[in-house]
Amino acid sequence: VAAGGGERDFLADAAILNDLLASNDWGRSLNERLLADLRPTLSLAQLSNLLAGNISIVHGVTGSSRTFMGEESAGVDATRIAFSRIAAGQSEIGLVGGAYNAEREDMLLLYALNDLCMTGSFRPVLGDEAAPGIPSGSMGAFLVLESPEHATARGAKPIAKLSGVWSERAKRDEAGSVAEKVRSLIATAGTSPTTALYSGATGAAGATEAEGEALVGAGVPVRVVTNRIGHGFEAQFTALLGLAALSIAQGAAIPASPALTLEAPHAGALDRVIVTSVGHWRGEGAGLVEKVNG
């Protein structure tokens, strides 16, 4: 399970920020307010642990659970480890995913303070303005990953095949490193005439332009899925994998947006989808979803 930290006290944070504006000694004022206003809330817990426990109780999960924190990379690594365990024969079936609530005022405040939020009217990510800011989107996305043998034994029909998940960490302070890392991930997944690429581009400055640079030369139809569902941070990667699986099951890619020159129409067969993830400030990843043979 991938999720962020618990909810902070937004009113306390806002009051502290307002007081700091009128203070001549920020350090002293901040310490005084923290001593008075810091109270035990879910900010002292890990939301991913609470979510994993709730899922286990509600759905009767009897096996162990692993939890991940760390924005977009948390979703990538949760999927990568679940996939690797099944591929290695260490597990037969697993539930993997994440969740994000885009209406949390504490998170909006944190991202706004770093000038990451999309403001004003909606502008498409990787459109005329490559990085218009992050259009946060509430979502919960979970996938059942299962070995072919286990699925056959219980009579479950697979939707698609997860063929690989890769997680990387570019040196963001080096020019061109992010674009090169994305190109490498796409090359590792491999392309073909029946391949499409679903991007989870965040809209954040720097990372988004670099990802777009790599996608232009990918040689396959690209869909910027963020413009359809928003950006769900920890949940974004599994949401895109789920959409990729459904697209393959239907044999058609998501329709191209006429507002994006990056998105070319794709009328042919679809049996492979590469999913890319470039974190808003760290972490790059990719997954490959393919059609099930037979």
Tab-separated table of C-alpha atoms in Angstrom:
chain	number	residue	atom	x	y	z
A	1	VAL	CA	0.000	0.000	0.000
A	2	ALA	CA	1.334	3.434	-0.963
A	3	ALA	CA	0.041	6.545	0.807
A	4	GLY	CA	1.377	9.703	2.399
A	5	GLY	CA	1.475	10.911	5.970
A	6	GLY	CA	-1.570	11.523	8.123
A	7	GLU	CA	-3.517	14.756	8.066
A	8	ARG	CA	-1.930	17.839	9.616
A	9	ASP	CA	-3.832	20.504	11.564
A	10	PHE	CA	-4.393	23.018	8.768
A	11	LEU	CA	-5.765	25.742	11.058
A	12	ALA	CA	-2.692	25.529	13.301
A	13	ASP	CA	-0.362	25.698	10.285
A	14	ALA	CA	-2.229	28.691	8.856
A	15	ALA	CA	-2.189	30.525	12.203
A	16	ILE	CA	1.560	29.967	12.584
A	17	LEU	CA	2.245	31.260	9.066
A	18	ASN	CA	0.144	34.362	9.695
A	19	ASP	CA	1.991	35.072	12.960
A	20	LEU	CA	5.362	34.690	11.253
A	21	LEU	CA	4.450	37.435	8.796
A	22	ALA	CA	4.193	39.891	11.702
A	23	SER	CA	7.217	38.607	13.625
A	24	ASN	CA	10.714	40.071	13.667
A	25	ASP	CA	12.171	36.835	15.049
A	26	TRP	CA	10.875	33.941	12.958
A	27	GLY	CA	12.879	31.252	14.736
A	28	ARG	CA	11.715	32.168	18.228
A	29	SER	CA	8.099	32.671	17.149
A	30	LEU	CA	8.036	29.338	15.353
A	31	ASN	CA	9.420	27.456	18.357
A	32	GLU	CA	6.899	29.074	20.694
A	33	ARG	CA	3.958	28.232	18.437
A	34	LEU	CA	5.108	24.665	17.861
A	35	LEU	CA	5.342	24.068	21.614
A	36	ALA	CA	1.823	25.415	22.087
A	37	ASP	CA	0.062	24.159	18.947
A	38	LEU	CA	1.710	20.862	18.018
A	39	ARG	CA	-0.737	18.209	19.161
A	40	PRO	CA	-1.028	14.453	18.600
A	41	THR	CA	-2.787	13.994	15.256
A	42	LEU	CA	-2.451	11.623	12.342
A	43	SER	CA	0.557	13.684	11.274
A	44	LEU	CA	2.439	11.562	13.796
A	45	ALA	CA	1.327	8.322	12.106
A	46	GLN	CA	1.754	6.754	8.712
A	47	LEU	CA	-1.424	6.863	6.688
A	48	SER	CA	-0.225	3.918	4.589
A	49	ASN	CA	-0.157	1.697	7.705
A	50	LEU	CA	-3.679	2.740	8.672
A	51	LEU	CA	-4.903	2.124	5.132
A	52	ALA	CA	-3.249	-1.301	4.929
A	53	GLY	CA	-4.775	-2.316	8.246
A	54	ASN	CA	-8.226	-1.162	7.202
A	55	ILE	CA	-8.038	-3.060	3.905
A	56	SER	CA	-6.865	-6.219	5.663
A	57	ILE	CA	-9.809	-6.096	8.069
A	58	VAL	CA	-12.490	-5.221	5.509
A	59	HIS	CA	-11.358	-7.688	2.840
A	60	GLY	CA	-10.104	-10.444	5.118
A	61	VAL	CA	-6.481	-10.321	3.981
A	62	THR	CA	-4.610	-12.920	6.026
A	63	GLY	CA	-1.118	-12.436	4.621
A	64	SER	CA	1.477	-9.829	5.520
A	65	SER	CA	1.412	-6.234	4.295
A	66	ARG	CA	4.068	-3.744	3.245
A	67	THR	CA	3.582	-0.004	3.262
A	68	PHE	CA	5.343	2.736	1.330
A	69	MET	CA	5.667	6.505	1.682
A	70	GLY	CA	7.366	8.851	-0.755
A	71	GLU	CA	4.964	10.432	-3.244
A	72	GLU	CA	5.002	8.994	-6.783
A	73	SER	CA	7.933	6.640	-6.139
A	74	ALA	CA	5.984	4.937	-3.354
A	75	GLY	CA	3.413	3.735	-5.870
A	76	VAL	CA	6.102	2.555	-8.277
A	77	ASP	CA	8.068	0.646	-5.642
A	78	ALA	CA	4.988	-0.920	-4.064
A	79	THR	CA	4.069	-2.338	-7.475
A	80	ARG	CA	7.646	-3.317	-8.303
A	81	ILE	CA	8.112	-5.306	-5.100
A	82	ALA	CA	4.720	-7.043	-5.370
A	83	PHE	CA	5.476	-7.953	-8.989
A	84	SER	CA	9.000	-9.173	-8.148
A	85	ARG	CA	7.802	-11.382	-5.286
A	86	ILE	CA	5.275	-13.130	-7.507
A	87	ALA	CA	7.741	-13.465	-10.396
A	88	ALA	CA	10.288	-15.042	-8.015
A	89	GLY	CA	7.759	-17.519	-6.630
A	90	GLN	CA	7.789	-15.935	-3.155
A	91	SER	CA	4.092	-15.112	-3.402
A	92	GLU	CA	1.139	-16.210	-5.521
A	93	ILE	CA	-1.261	-13.292	-5.245
A	94	GLY	CA	-1.187	-9.765	-3.894
A	95	LEU	CA	-3.200	-6.560	-3.713
A	96	VAL	CA	-1.219	-3.422	-4.531
A	97	GLY	CA	-2.261	0.198	-4.832
A	98	GLY	CA	-2.537	3.592	-3.239
A	99	ALA	CA	-4.906	6.445	-2.456
A	100	TYR	CA	-4.836	10.238	-2.356
A	101	ASN	CA	-7.354	12.864	-1.242
A	102	ALA	CA	-6.858	16.007	-3.327
A	103	GLU	CA	-9.146	18.075	-1.073
A	104	ARG	CA	-6.856	17.926	1.957
A	105	GLU	CA	-6.120	21.537	2.816
A	106	ASP	CA	-2.859	20.656	4.551
A	107	MET	CA	-1.468	19.059	1.379
A	108	LEU	CA	-2.669	21.915	-0.820
A	109	LEU	CA	-0.894	24.334	1.527
A	110	LEU	CA	2.374	22.395	1.373
A	111	TYR	CA	2.340	22.235	-2.425
A	112	ALA	CA	1.264	25.873	-2.759
A	113	LEU	CA	4.172	27.010	-0.576
A	114	ASN	CA	6.485	25.327	-3.082
A	115	ASP	CA	4.664	26.907	-6.054
A	116	LEU	CA	3.654	23.488	-7.384
A	117	CYS	CA	-0.136	23.822	-7.687
A	118	MET	CA	-1.999	24.620	-10.880
A	119	THR	CA	-3.898	27.870	-10.306
A	120	GLY	CA	-6.584	29.666	-12.286
A	121	SER	CA	-8.294	27.866	-15.145
A	122	PHE	CA	-7.278	24.346	-16.140
A	123	ARG	CA	-4.473	24.088	-18.687
A	124	PRO	CA	-3.443	20.706	-20.077
A	125	VAL	CA	-0.179	19.214	-18.872
A	126	LEU	CA	2.370	18.963	-21.716
A	127	GLY	CA	0.189	21.264	-23.795
A	128	ASP	CA	1.138	24.734	-25.046
A	129	GLU	CA	2.365	25.404	-21.503
A	130	ALA	CA	4.335	22.254	-20.712
A	131	ALA	CA	4.276	22.610	-16.928
A	132	PRO	CA	1.180	24.582	-15.815
A	133	GLY	CA	1.322	23.219	-12.263
A	134	ILE	CA	-0.010	20.069	-10.627
A	135	PRO	CA	-3.758	19.433	-11.160
A	136	SER	CA	-4.330	17.339	-8.037
A	137	GLY	CA	-6.909	14.575	-8.355
A	138	SER	CA	-8.529	12.388	-5.698
A	139	MET	CA	-8.185	8.703	-6.466
A	140	GLY	CA	-7.793	5.237	-5.080
A	141	ALA	CA	-6.404	2.556	-7.370
A	142	PHE	CA	-5.694	-1.063	-6.442
A	143	LEU	CA	-4.670	-4.007	-8.609
A	144	VAL	CA	-4.756	-7.743	-7.996
A	145	LEU	CA	-1.428	-9.206	-9.130
A	146	GLU	CA	-1.402	-12.975	-9.466
A	147	SER	CA	0.721	-15.765	-10.887
A	148	PRO	CA	-0.789	-17.509	-13.954
A	149	GLU	CA	-0.856	-20.820	-12.102
A	150	HIS	CA	-2.754	-19.411	-9.130
A	151	ALA	CA	-5.238	-17.591	-11.361
A	152	THR	CA	-5.899	-20.749	-13.382
A	153	ALA	CA	-6.397	-22.825	-10.242
A	154	ARG	CA	-9.129	-20.512	-8.950
A	155	GLY	CA	-10.706	-19.952	-12.360
A	156	ALA	CA	-9.859	-16.253	-12.604
A	157	LYS	CA	-9.625	-14.700	-16.070
A	158	PRO	CA	-6.754	-12.200	-16.377
A	159	ILE	CA	-7.395	-8.732	-17.780
A	160	ALA	CA	-3.804	-8.181	-18.883
A	161	LYS	CA	-0.228	-9.177	-18.086
A	162	LEU	CA	2.168	-7.048	-16.062
A	163	SER	CA	5.508	-7.803	-17.697
A	164	GLY	CA	7.852	-5.475	-15.837
A	165	VAL	CA	8.191	-2.605	-13.361
A	166	TRP	CA	11.304	-0.449	-13.079
A	167	SER	CA	12.203	2.214	-10.515
A	168	GLU	CA	15.044	4.722	-10.910
A	169	ARG	CA	16.387	7.906	-9.328
A	170	ALA	CA	17.923	10.513	-11.637
A	171	LYS	CA	20.266	13.211	-10.361
A	172	ARG	CA	17.866	16.112	-10.737
A	173	ASP	CA	20.627	18.704	-10.398
A	174	GLU	CA	22.304	17.414	-13.579
A	175	ALA	CA	20.919	18.860	-16.805
A	176	GLY	CA	19.313	16.259	-19.045
A	177	SER	CA	19.446	13.472	-16.454
A	178	VAL	CA	15.669	13.078	-16.104
A	179	ALA	CA	15.000	12.960	-19.847
A	180	GLU	CA	17.793	10.437	-20.291
A	181	LYS	CA	16.435	8.281	-17.469
A	182	VAL	CA	12.964	8.262	-19.055
A	183	ARG	CA	14.431	7.353	-22.445
A	184	SER	CA	16.302	4.481	-20.806
A	185	LEU	CA	13.135	3.214	-19.113
A	186	ILE	CA	11.215	3.294	-22.407
A	187	ALA	CA	14.054	1.465	-24.161
A	188	THR	CA	14.054	-1.190	-21.435
A	189	ALA	CA	10.315	-1.737	-21.869
A	190	GLY	CA	10.688	-1.838	-25.646
A	191	THR	CA	8.401	-0.429	-28.328
A	192	SER	CA	6.497	-1.838	-31.293
A	193	PRO	CA	3.770	-0.755	-33.751
A	194	THR	CA	1.157	-2.082	-31.299
A	195	THR	CA	2.550	-0.169	-28.290
A	196	ALA	CA	1.165	2.988	-26.668
A	197	LEU	CA	2.560	5.053	-23.808
A	198	TYR	CA	0.515	6.382	-20.895
A	199	SER	CA	2.222	9.244	-19.063
A	200	GLY	CA	1.545	10.268	-15.487
A	201	ALA	CA	3.256	13.643	-16.019
A	202	THR	CA	2.699	15.764	-12.913
A	203	GLY	CA	2.593	19.269	-14.348
A	204	ALA	CA	5.363	20.418	-11.987
A	205	ALA	CA	8.038	22.644	-13.496
A	206	GLY	CA	11.314	20.969	-14.374
A	207	ALA	CA	10.241	17.347	-14.166
A	208	THR	CA	7.384	17.739	-16.647
A	209	GLU	CA	9.390	19.466	-19.364
A	210	ALA	CA	12.094	16.800	-19.029
A	211	GLU	CA	9.566	13.980	-19.330
A	212	GLY	CA	7.968	15.653	-22.340
A	213	GLU	CA	11.362	15.905	-24.025
A	214	ALA	CA	11.761	12.135	-23.752
A	215	LEU	CA	8.186	11.352	-24.822
A	216	VAL	CA	8.473	13.350	-28.054
A	217	GLY	CA	11.068	10.890	-29.319
A	218	ALA	CA	9.424	7.735	-27.960
A	219	GLY	CA	8.144	6.674	-31.375
A	220	VAL	CA	4.777	5.456	-30.023
A	221	PRO	CA	1.373	7.109	-29.439
A	222	VAL	CA	1.421	9.036	-26.149
A	223	ARG	CA	-1.489	9.781	-23.825
A	224	VAL	CA	-1.064	12.255	-20.963
A	225	VAL	CA	-3.486	10.579	-18.565
A	226	THR	CA	-3.126	13.299	-15.926
A	227	ASN	CA	-5.295	15.533	-18.103
A	228	ARG	CA	-8.120	12.997	-17.750
A	229	ILE	CA	-7.960	12.050	-14.059
A	230	GLY	CA	-5.700	14.597	-12.363
A	231	HIS	CA	-2.567	13.728	-10.420
A	232	GLY	CA	-2.892	11.405	-7.434
A	233	PHE	CA	0.741	11.211	-6.268
A	234	GLU	CA	1.061	7.811	-4.502
A	235	ALA	CA	-1.957	6.411	-6.378
A	236	GLN	CA	-1.010	7.702	-9.841
A	237	PHE	CA	1.109	4.762	-10.996
A	238	THR	CA	-1.363	2.009	-10.149
A	239	ALA	CA	-4.209	4.095	-11.596
A	240	LEU	CA	-2.363	4.302	-14.917
A	241	LEU	CA	-1.525	0.593	-14.848
A	242	GLY	CA	-5.206	-0.161	-14.315
A	243	LEU	CA	-6.219	2.053	-17.233
A	244	ALA	CA	-3.523	0.431	-19.371
A	245	ALA	CA	-4.869	-3.034	-18.540
A	246	LEU	CA	-8.432	-2.005	-19.414
A	247	SER	CA	-7.246	-0.438	-22.682
A	248	ILE	CA	-5.478	-3.646	-23.679
A	249	ALA	CA	-8.529	-5.715	-22.755
A	250	GLN	CA	-10.594	-3.518	-25.089
A	251	GLY	CA	-7.888	-3.488	-27.758
A	252	ALA	CA	-7.814	0.296	-28.091
A	253	ALA	CA	-5.884	3.190	-26.608
A	254	ILE	CA	-7.506	6.136	-24.854
A	255	PRO	CA	-8.695	8.561	-27.585
A	256	ALA	CA	-6.222	11.318	-28.406
A	257	SER	CA	-6.916	14.843	-27.177
A	258	PRO	CA	-7.161	17.403	-30.008
A	259	ALA	CA	-5.740	19.984	-27.596
A	260	LEU	CA	-2.368	18.206	-27.386
A	261	THR	CA	-0.026	17.995	-30.363
A	262	LEU	CA	1.904	15.333	-28.430
A	263	GLU	CA	-1.053	12.940	-28.652
A	264	ALA	CA	-1.289	11.337	-32.091
A	265	PRO	CA	-4.297	9.188	-33.070
A	266	HIS	CA	-3.864	5.427	-32.810
A	267	ALA	CA	-6.321	3.395	-34.883
A	268	GLY	CA	-4.391	0.122	-34.988
A	269	ALA	CA	-4.276	-2.843	-32.649
A	270	LEU	CA	-3.072	-2.350	-29.081
A	271	ASP	CA	-1.386	-5.126	-27.142
A	272	ARG	CA	1.300	-3.268	-25.157
A	273	VAL	CA	1.206	-0.124	-22.988
A	274	ILE	CA	4.206	1.487	-21.315
A	275	VAL	CA	3.344	3.538	-18.220
A	276	THR	CA	5.789	6.254	-17.150
A	277	SER	CA	6.087	8.032	-13.813
A	278	VAL	CA	8.300	11.056	-13.165
A	279	GLY	CA	7.913	12.345	-9.620
A	280	HIS	CA	7.302	16.040	-9.080
A	281	TRP	CA	10.660	16.357	-7.300
A	282	ARG	CA	12.278	12.919	-7.255
A	283	GLY	CA	11.986	9.405	-8.627
A	284	GLU	CA	11.363	7.979	-12.074
A	285	GLY	CA	9.672	4.703	-12.960
A	286	ALA	CA	7.934	2.704	-15.652
A	287	GLY	CA	5.757	-0.347	-16.066
A	288	LEU	CA	4.885	-2.553	-19.032
A	289	VAL	CA	1.401	-4.012	-19.459
A	290	GLU	CA	0.802	-6.540	-22.240
A	291	LYS	CA	-1.973	-8.601	-23.758
A	292	VAL	CA	-2.380	-12.077	-22.322
A	293	ASN	CA	-1.585	-14.725	-24.941
A	294	GLY	CA	-4.125	-17.492	-25.279
